[in-house]
Amino acid sequence: MFHGVVPPLCTPLTEDGEVDTRSLERLTAFQLDAGVHGLFVGGSTGETAQLTDGDRDIALRTVIATAAGQVPVLAGAIDTGTRRVLEHARRARALGAAAVVVTAPFYVNVGAAEVRAHYELLHAAVDLPLVAYDIPSNVGYKLPPDLVTDLARRGVIVAIKDSSGDLAGFQRVLDGAAAGGLDCLTGSETLADLAMARGADGIVPGLGNVDPHGYVRLYEAARAGDFTTALAEQRRLTALFAIVDIADRSRVGRISAALGAFKAALVARGVIAHPRTQSPLLPLTEEETRAVADRLTAAGLGRIG
Amino acid sequence: MFHGVVPPLCTPLTEDGEVDTRSLERLTAFQLDAGVHGLFVGGSTGETAQLTDGDRDIALRTVIATAAGQVPVLAGAIDTGTRRVLEHARRARALGAAAVVVTAPFYVNVGAAEVRAHYELLHAAVDLPLVAYDIPSNVGYKLPPDLVTDLARRGVIVAIKDSSGDLAGFQRVLDGAAAGGLDCLTGSETLADLAMARGADGIVPGLGNVDPHGYVRLYEAARAGDFTTALAEQRRLTALFAIVDIADRSRVGRISAALGAFKAALVARGVIAHPRTQSPLLPLTEEETRAVADRLTAAGLGRIG
Amino acid sequence: MFHGVVPPLCTPLTEDGEVDTRSLERLTAFQLDAGVHGLFVGGSTGETAQLTDGDRDIALRTVIATAAGQVPVLAGAIDTGTRRVLEHARRARALGAAAVVVTAPFYVNVGAAEVRAHYELLHAAVDLPLVAYDIPSNVGYKLPPDLVTDLARRGVIVAIKDSSGDLAGFQRVLDGAAAGGLDCLTGSETLADLAMARGADGIVPGLGNVDPHGYVRLYEAARAGDFTTALAEQRRLTALFAIVDIADRSRVGRISAALGAFKAALVARGVIAHPRTQSPLLPLTEEETRAVADRLTAAGLGRIG
Amino acid sequence: MFHGVVPPLCTPLTEDGEVDTRSLERLTAFQLDAGVHGLFVGGSTGETAQLTDGDRDIALRTVIATAAGQVPVLAGAIDTGTRRVLEHARRARALGAAAVVVTAPFYVNVGAAEVRAHYELLHAAVDLPLVAYDIPSNVGYKLPPDLVTDLARRGVIVAIKDSSGDLAGFQRVLDGAAAGGLDCLTGSETLADLAMARGADGIVPGLGNVDPHGYVRLYEAARAGDFTTALAEQRRLTALFAIVDIADRSRVGRISAALGAFKAALVARGVIAHPRTQSPLLPLTEEETRAVADRLTAAGLGRIG
């Protein structure tokens, strides 16, 4: 059902922090031109945690309208508790999303029973496929592989996006997924070819915003069993991914460093108009921005159009 | 400005998970009768992370109406990013809250610069006093004492609620607070007398839902410099606080265990109608509920009215 | 059995990293002159983790000889596994230590059953009183209060040194200690008066190396029930404790920052000859050393003798 | 220099906890017969943290004597501080080890400067090649890829054993290793084929104690570029690795679960005489031991010889 390259779209903003729908349309078109297989709106890379519900909806509506049915659009329903997620999921359904992507509850300390209840309640209440989103660095909880495969077997979830960085754990999900018909997507920018080699169905790379063509080439090569080509592409993308390490980390946190770099790169490539990130995230400095541009040049990525 | 016992109110729910406003009115009246000095709606104990915006507003409106100006009502504006918090803060202001209580951003990994920006932007945009809420167990970030006192000195925040469990760190805030006029409230149920001895202005105890009279006695004794009486009261309350350890932790997480116990106790005391917690949190089992009732009896707490 | 101020002695080193026994004798005498009630050799503050077994023995032998029976000398037996600890404990006994101080196992991930077995095996094999050392920041495991009080009740341990920073947890140990006859010592430099107020029997403050007179005054005041005087002394000591925050933490870790400051202060006070710390720990820079000296002056602490 | 399958040998014990040299000789011979390319004595799997120095030496001497120069024997020098590691390294050299394997310092909180100093001091003082051992789960510190490759470039370390579970970080080491001539060994049991595909030189699998033939087949296939065969072997080994999840984790910690399972399997295969683990580690129960035997049967592994 879900496969291929499904970039978690950035949310371009105007200088005063509103959703820049023109830039988002261009970003969406850029991705479609590159041949991506789906689009994920409202993920961590989309600064969803920083967006109001209104802005989340504007972003989702814009992408769905631009995609015009060419590829499925998955919508993040990222929030702390079941009822809050449910509201997001219902709005996403009304706007035409193909699925909703849901993390474990956060802010509260939960155990496996509560996480299970969370997904089961949502499955019962939302008339859309459910994608589990494993991102322990953000929610402080790692989805246990056994829970994931059990939810799949019982039809509660149809896919998983694994952003845990724990490839051995993802392997356990992949091994258990065959029975349940679970689509397995990796969120790793730098281990995508390996995840594909191990049976992943697709890739959800934040860096795909900047270089979707690269990830599409990587995916197609891996799909065709040509892991040598996939690895060569992966190496180029891994080198490019170093842009997330440019920001001075004594100044900003990990997320500002990564999203600031993606947006700086998208501005440099002429895809979006402004590098602004949503508060409290901070953009790169001018000097850091120039370093991003240098890396793009080294990776052979110029301005589009 | 803020001082005394300011319980973080539970949000009573009906059996089907709606805000039980009748029970919430009774809980509010119970607290006011006990002589509390303020009320905090929309905190972690209020299951805010599990409530929709609509339910958050119903709870706040109910408490403000019941309190009828007798004590200030503080409103939590708990959310992941600045603009989301801002929306909560504006609604809280419109509903008549006396202040908004705001944590560090969460779900995203941030550094001190982003946390500072978060509070400064909110201060500039919200026409209500700002209370910083230090709760690293939930947000994964400890507010640095230097940042807290600096924000106070510059008038960005007027108070802090310390739920870090780090009394040495709180001491550093207390020591730095004198200059800035910062009101310092401890969120500790079991070290409240010590925090008062060290200069805290008040107490925000989740257990205060169950036994507000105890915390008011503790506070008044400490205020009067009678730390022997305060300690005796603290010992009784510490023994009672063991209700949060009754739930089987191989079944549920820490928050279900605590909030489930508070609600079971409030039902046993005749204050609220139902023990239900909001999804995905799970209530106590029947056996666990009986154990809570036994502890209430041991603590000399019967049914009200 | 164990009570009062029991400083965890620094281990002075020569410029080339050998144990400077002359300086250690002076440090021991300085502590005894100040009226401390015991001495703890081979703790974290003694850089035990950095010392060879030979150097650990030299330090212990030196202090026991200098103390000459005036106060009990406790010996750390800090190591990863039971048999390694056992060897340290036997040497400590042979050298005349009054008790051995033992953490939970580390380097390996253990549960409560293994920790319990660790202490029980040591109790059975070592003919010296056993002191449990709760220091989760170093060993990655917090001793559960219930386990501590159970080990006390069954005579396995006679005392606990709590360096967890979790005063609420320490309170649970104190509450459970009465029955078992457990001596409860706090390792906190800045909450010592509060720990005493709550029933602690003594204090094991790293900062006591630098200002033993201050901690003795604090202890005596608290023992006499004069918590006003204890608090005043605590405030002065807390201000002095800020020397551990002088080192540039982008250069060195937390332990180098603290131990480097203690040694710089001991050199400034004329107690020890060299500020060197044991590899891989790094000493303060010259500028940082001057800042330490300024703080000593502000705290009214001059050169001895 | 170092490559191929280098199992981190278990240390068989007698019923009363002494090193069972006969069993260790059999285990060593079993590994050599399987065609392993090196042997690692004194690693985490060897329960080094639980062994006295005397027992560490007995184990190393036994393996070196049995190997008789057929393959290089690497010796762990696992300890908290530089001088303690240095003593282990010197004994290892005297006993004939080919290299020493060294983690970051632990028990103390360190930063990159101290870790760098640690390795540099050891390199200057030990006349044996140095292998860095990245095992953050045990030491609480992740070796930064940049530090590793810099140490390699400057000749301080000749190899790395990566047991971090962070394959993306290991990739950064592999990418940086080419210049420095660093041998890169993965400690992963379940991602070994992928690590090989990405350029690793060898595998240090704890599970290799139980099934060395499997890892040798995997390695040889991967070396020959036959990743299909490597993957098939990896899948079988990954299924077998589930023996580390058999122990009841509410009873014992992660390490007892893993090492207990390896030893139970080695007893079942007739390689070693007793399943005892060193205190405080606890062995499997009888029922758990039977479950291990069932898994061996399922994996096609019978008694040797």
JSON list of N, CA, C and O in Angstrom, two decimals, chain D residues 246-275:
[
{"chain": "D", "resi": 246, "resn": "ILE", "atom": "N", "xyz": [15.23, -14.90, 26.28]},
{"chain": "D", "resi": 246, "resn": "ILE", "atom": "CA", "xyz": [14.48, -15.95, 26.97]},
{"chain": "D", "resi": 246, "resn": "ILE", "atom": "C", "xyz": [14.34, -15.66, 28.46]},
{"chain": "D", "resi": 246, "resn": "ILE", "atom": "O", "xyz": [13.28, -15.88, 29.05]},
{"chain": "D", "resi": 247, "resn": "ALA", "atom": "N", "xyz": [15.38, -15.16, 29.08]},
{"chain": "D", "resi": 247, "resn": "ALA", "atom": "CA", "xyz": [15.33, -14.98, 30.54]},
{"chain": "D", "resi": 247, "resn": "ALA", "atom": "C", "xyz": [14.25, -13.97, 30.93]},
{"chain": "D", "resi": 247, "resn": "ALA", "atom": "O", "xyz": [13.98, -13.01, 30.20]},
{"chain": "D", "resi": 248, "resn": "ASP", "atom": "N", "xyz": [13.64, -14.21, 32.06]},
{"chain": "D", "resi": 248, "resn": "ASP", "atom": "CA", "xyz": [12.61, -13.32, 32.60]},
{"chain": "D", "resi": 248, "resn": "ASP", "atom": "C", "xyz": [13.28, -12.05, 33.08]},
{"chain": "D", "resi": 248, "resn": "ASP", "atom": "O", "xyz": [13.98, -12.03, 34.08]},
{"chain": "D", "resi": 249, "resn": "ARG", "atom": "N", "xyz": [13.02, -10.95, 32.36]},
{"chain": "D", "resi": 249, "resn": "ARG", "atom": "CA", "xyz": [13.71, -9.71, 32.65]},
{"chain": "D", "resi": 249, "resn": "ARG", "atom": "C", "xyz": [13.18, -8.99, 33.89]},
{"chain": "D", "resi": 249, "resn": "ARG", "atom": "O", "xyz": [13.76, -8.00, 34.33]},
{"chain": "D", "resi": 250, "resn": "SER", "atom": "N", "xyz": [12.08, -9.47, 34.44]},
{"chain": "D", "resi": 250, "resn": "SER", "atom": "CA", "xyz": [11.70, -8.91, 35.74]},
{"chain": "D", "resi": 250, "resn": "SER", "atom": "C", "xyz": [12.55, -9.55, 36.84]},
{"chain": "D", "resi": 250, "resn": "SER", "atom": "O", "xyz": [12.58, -9.08, 37.97]},
{"chain": "D", "resi": 251, "resn": "ARG", "atom": "N", "xyz": [13.26, -10.62, 36.50]},
{"chain": "D", "resi": 251, "resn": "ARG", "atom": "CA", "xyz": [14.14, -11.29, 37.45]},
{"chain": "D", "resi": 251, "resn": "ARG", "atom": "C", "xyz": [15.58, -10.80, 37.32]},
{"chain": "D", "resi": 251, "resn": "ARG", "atom": "O", "xyz": [16.22, -10.47, 38.30]},
{"chain": "D", "resi": 252, "resn": "VAL", "atom": "N", "xyz": [16.08, -10.76, 36.09]},
{"chain": "D", "resi": 252, "resn": "VAL", "atom": "CA", "xyz": [17.50, -10.40, 35.89]},
{"chain": "D", "resi": 252, "resn": "VAL", "atom": "C", "xyz": [17.66, -9.29, 34.86]},
{"chain": "D", "resi": 252, "resn": "VAL", "atom": "O", "xyz": [16.75, -9.01, 34.07]},
{"chain": "D", "resi": 253, "resn": "GLY", "atom": "N", "xyz": [18.83, -8.67, 34.86]},
{"chain": "D", "resi": 253, "resn": "GLY", "atom": "CA", "xyz": [19.14, -7.62, 33.91]},
{"chain": "D", "resi": 253, "resn": "GLY", "atom": "C", "xyz": [19.51, -8.17, 32.54]},
{"chain": "D", "resi": 253, "resn": "GLY", "atom": "O", "xyz": [19.58, -9.39, 32.34]},
{"chain": "D", "resi": 254, "resn": "ARG", "atom": "N", "xyz": [19.77, -7.26, 31.64]},
{"chain": "D", "resi": 254, "resn": "ARG", "atom": "CA", "xyz": [20.06, -7.58, 30.25]},
{"chain": "D", "resi": 254, "resn": "ARG", "atom": "C", "xyz": [21.30, -8.46, 30.09]},
{"chain": "D", "resi": 254, "resn": "ARG", "atom": "O", "xyz": [21.34, -9.36, 29.25]},
{"chain": "D", "resi": 255, "resn": "ILE", "atom": "N", "xyz": [22.30, -8.21, 30.91]},
{"chain": "D", "resi": 255, "resn": "ILE", "atom": "CA", "xyz": [23.57, -8.93, 30.74]},
{"chain": "D", "resi": 255, "resn": "ILE", "atom": "C", "xyz": [23.46, -10.36, 31.24]},
{"chain": "D", "resi": 255, "resn": "ILE", "atom": "O", "xyz": [23.94, -11.29, 30.58]},
{"chain": "D", "resi": 256, "resn": "SER", "atom": "N", "xyz": [22.83, -10.55, 32.39]},
{"chain": "D", "resi": 256, "resn": "SER", "atom": "CA", "xyz": [22.61, -11.93, 32.85]},
{"chain": "D", "resi": 256, "resn": "SER", "atom": "C", "xyz": [21.80, -12.70, 31.81]},
{"chain": "D", "resi": 256, "resn": "SER", "atom": "O", "xyz": [22.08, -13.88, 31.54]},
{"chain": "D", "resi": 257, "resn": "ALA", "atom": "N", "xyz": [20.81, -12.05, 31.23]},
{"chain": "D", "resi": 257, "resn": "ALA", "atom": "CA", "xyz": [19.98, -12.72, 30.23]},
{"chain": "D", "resi": 257, "resn": "ALA", "atom": "C", "xyz": [20.81, -13.18, 29.04]},
{"chain": "D", "resi": 257, "resn": "ALA", "atom": "O", "xyz": [20.66, -14.32, 28.56]},
{"chain": "D", "resi": 258, "resn": "ALA", "atom": "N", "xyz": [21.71, -12.33, 28.57]},
{"chain": "D", "resi": 258, "resn": "ALA", "atom": "CA", "xyz": [22.50, -12.67, 27.39]},
{"chain": "D", "resi": 258, "resn": "ALA", "atom": "C", "xyz": [23.59, -13.69, 27.72]},
{"chain": "D", "resi": 258, "resn": "ALA", "atom": "O", "xyz": [23.70, -14.73, 27.06]},
{"chain": "D", "resi": 259, "resn": "LEU", "atom": "N", "xyz": [24.39, -13.39, 28.74]},
{"chain": "D", "resi": 259, "resn": "LEU", "atom": "CA", "xyz": [25.51, -14.28, 29.04]},
{"chain": "D", "resi": 259, "resn": "LEU", "atom": "C", "xyz": [25.03, -15.62, 29.59]},
{"chain": "D", "resi": 259, "resn": "LEU", "atom": "O", "xyz": [25.62, -16.67, 29.32]},
{"chain": "D", "resi": 260, "resn": "GLY", "atom": "N", "xyz": [23.94, -15.58, 30.35]},
{"chain": "D", "resi": 260, "resn": "GLY", "atom": "CA", "xyz": [23.35, -16.81, 30.82]},
{"chain": "D", "resi": 260, "resn": "GLY", "atom": "C", "xyz": [22.91, -17.70, 29.66]},
{"chain": "D", "resi": 260, "resn": "GLY", "atom": "O", "xyz": [23.11, -18.93, 29.68]},
{"chain": "D", "resi": 261, "resn": "ALA", "atom": "N", "xyz": [22.36, -17.08, 28.65]},
{"chain": "D", "resi": 261, "resn": "ALA", "atom": "CA", "xyz": [21.91, -17.85, 27.48]},
{"chain": "D", "resi": 261, "resn": "ALA", "atom": "C", "xyz": [23.09, -18.41, 26.69]},
{"chain": "D", "resi": 261, "resn": "ALA", "atom": "O", "xyz": [23.07, -19.56, 26.24]},
{"chain": "D", "resi": 262, "resn": "PHE", "atom": "N", "xyz": [24.14, -17.61, 26.52]},
{"chain": "D", "resi": 262, "resn": "PHE", "atom": "CA", "xyz": [25.31, -18.12, 25.78]},
{"chain": "D", "resi": 262, "resn": "PHE", "atom": "C", "xyz": [25.90, -19.33, 26.51]},
{"chain": "D", "resi": 262, "resn": "PHE", "atom": "O", "xyz": [26.24, -20.34, 25.89]},
{"chain": "D", "resi": 263, "resn": "LYS", "atom": "N", "xyz": [26.03, -19.21, 27.82]},
{"chain": "D", "resi": 263, "resn": "LYS", "atom": "CA", "xyz": [26.63, -20.31, 28.57]},
{"chain": "D", "resi": 263, "resn": "LYS", "atom": "C", "xyz": [25.73, -21.55, 28.59]},
{"chain": "D", "resi": 263, "resn": "LYS", "atom": "O", "xyz": [26.22, -22.68, 28.46]},
{"chain": "D", "resi": 264, "resn": "ALA", "atom": "N", "xyz": [24.44, -21.33, 28.72]},
{"chain": "D", "resi": 264, "resn": "ALA", "atom": "CA", "xyz": [23.51, -22.47, 28.66]},
{"chain": "D", "resi": 264, "resn": "ALA", "atom": "C", "xyz": [23.64, -23.18, 27.32]},
{"chain": "D", "resi": 264, "resn": "ALA", "atom": "O", "xyz": [23.65, -24.41, 27.24]},
{"chain": "D", "resi": 265, "resn": "ALA", "atom": "N", "xyz": [23.78, -22.40, 26.26]},
{"chain": "D", "resi": 265, "resn": "ALA", "atom": "CA", "xyz": [23.91, -22.99, 24.92]},
{"chain": "D", "resi": 265, "resn": "ALA", "atom": "C", "xyz": [25.23, -23.74, 24.78]},
{"chain": "D", "resi": 265, "resn": "ALA", "atom": "O", "xyz": [25.29, -24.82, 24.17]},
{"chain": "D", "resi": 266, "resn": "LEU", "atom": "N", "xyz": [26.29, -23.19, 25.34]},
{"chain": "D", "resi": 266, "resn": "LEU", "atom": "CA", "xyz": [27.60, -23.86, 25.25]},
{"chain": "D", "resi": 266, "resn": "LEU", "atom": "C", "xyz": [27.61, -25.16, 26.04]},
{"chain": "D", "resi": 266, "resn": "LEU", "atom": "O", "xyz": [28.26, -26.13, 25.64]},
{"chain": "D", "resi": 267, "resn": "VAL", "atom": "N", "xyz": [26.90, -25.19, 27.15]},
{"chain": "D", "resi": 267, "resn": "VAL", "atom": "CA", "xyz": [26.76, -26.44, 27.89]},
{"chain": "D", "resi": 267, "resn": "VAL", "atom": "C", "xyz": [25.96, -27.44, 27.05]},
{"chain": "D", "resi": 267, "resn": "VAL", "atom": "O", "xyz": [26.35, -28.61, 26.89]},
{"chain": "D", "resi": 268, "resn": "ALA", "atom": "N", "xyz": [24.86, -26.97, 26.49]},
{"chain": "D", "resi": 268, "resn": "ALA", "atom": "CA", "xyz": [24.01, -27.86, 25.69]},
{"chain": "D", "resi": 268, "resn": "ALA", "atom": "C", "xyz": [24.77, -28.44, 24.49]},
{"chain": "D", "resi": 268, "resn": "ALA", "atom": "O", "xyz": [24.55, -29.58, 24.08]},
{"chain": "D", "resi": 269, "resn": "ARG", "atom": "N", "xyz": [25.68, -27.65, 23.93]},
{"chain": "D", "resi": 269, "resn": "ARG", "atom": "CA", "xyz": [26.45, -28.12, 22.78]},
{"chain": "D", "resi": 269, "resn": "ARG", "atom": "C", "xyz": [27.65, -28.96, 23.20]},
{"chain": "D", "resi": 269, "resn": "ARG", "atom": "O", "xyz": [28.41, -29.44, 22.36]},
{"chain": "D", "resi": 270, "resn": "GLY", "atom": "N", "xyz": [27.87, -29.08, 24.50]},
{"chain": "D", "resi": 270, "resn": "GLY", "atom": "CA", "xyz": [28.97, -29.91, 24.97]},
{"chain": "D", "resi": 270, "resn": "GLY", "atom": "C", "xyz": [30.32, -29.24, 24.93]},
{"chain": "D", "resi": 270, "resn": "GLY", "atom": "O", "xyz": [31.36, -29.90, 25.00]},
{"chain": "D", "resi": 271, "resn": "VAL", "atom": "N", "xyz": [30.32, -27.91, 24.82]},
{"chain": "D", "resi": 271, "resn": "VAL", "atom": "CA", "xyz": [31.61, -27.20, 24.74]},
{"chain": "D", "resi": 271, "resn": "VAL", "atom": "C", "xyz": [32.16, -26.90, 26.12]},
{"chain": "D", "resi": 271, "resn": "VAL", "atom": "O", "xyz": [33.36, -27.04, 26.36]},
{"chain": "D", "resi": 272, "resn": "ILE", "atom": "N", "xyz": [31.32, -26.44, 27.01]},
{"chain": "D", "resi": 272, "resn": "ILE", "atom": "CA", "xyz": [31.79, -26.12, 28.36]},
{"chain": "D", "resi": 272, "resn": "ILE", "atom": "C", "xyz": [31.01, -26.96, 29.38]},
{"chain": "D", "resi": 272, "resn": "ILE", "atom": "O", "xyz": [29.95, -27.52, 29.05]},
{"chain": "D", "resi": 273, "resn": "ALA", "atom": "N", "xyz": [31.54, -27.01, 30.59]},
{"chain": "D", "resi": 273, "resn": "ALA", "atom": "CA", "xyz": [30.99, -27.95, 31.57]},
{"chain": "D", "resi": 273, "resn": "ALA", "atom": "C", "xyz": [29.85, -27.37, 32.41]},
{"chain": "D", "resi": 273, "resn": "ALA", "atom": "O", "xyz": [28.92, -28.08, 32.78]},
{"chain": "D", "resi": 274, "resn": "HIS", "atom": "N", "xyz": [29.93, -26.06, 32.71]},
{"chain": "D", "resi": 274, "resn": "HIS", "atom": "CA", "xyz": [28.96, -25.48, 33.65]},
{"chain": "D", "resi": 274, "resn": "HIS", "atom": "C", "xyz": [28.40, -24.16, 33.10]},
{"chain": "D", "resi": 274, "resn": "HIS", "atom": "O", "xyz": [29.11, -23.41, 32.46]},
{"chain": "D", "resi": 275, "resn": "PRO", "atom": "N", "xyz": [27.16, -23.89, 33.43]},
{"chain": "D", "resi": 275, "resn": "PRO", "atom": "CA", "xyz": [26.54, -22.65, 32.94]},
{"chain": "D", "resi": 275, "resn": "PRO", "atom": "C", "xyz": [26.73, -21.46, 33.89]},
{"chain": "D", "resi": 275, "resn": "PRO", "atom": "O", "xyz": [26.20, -20.39, 33.64]}
]
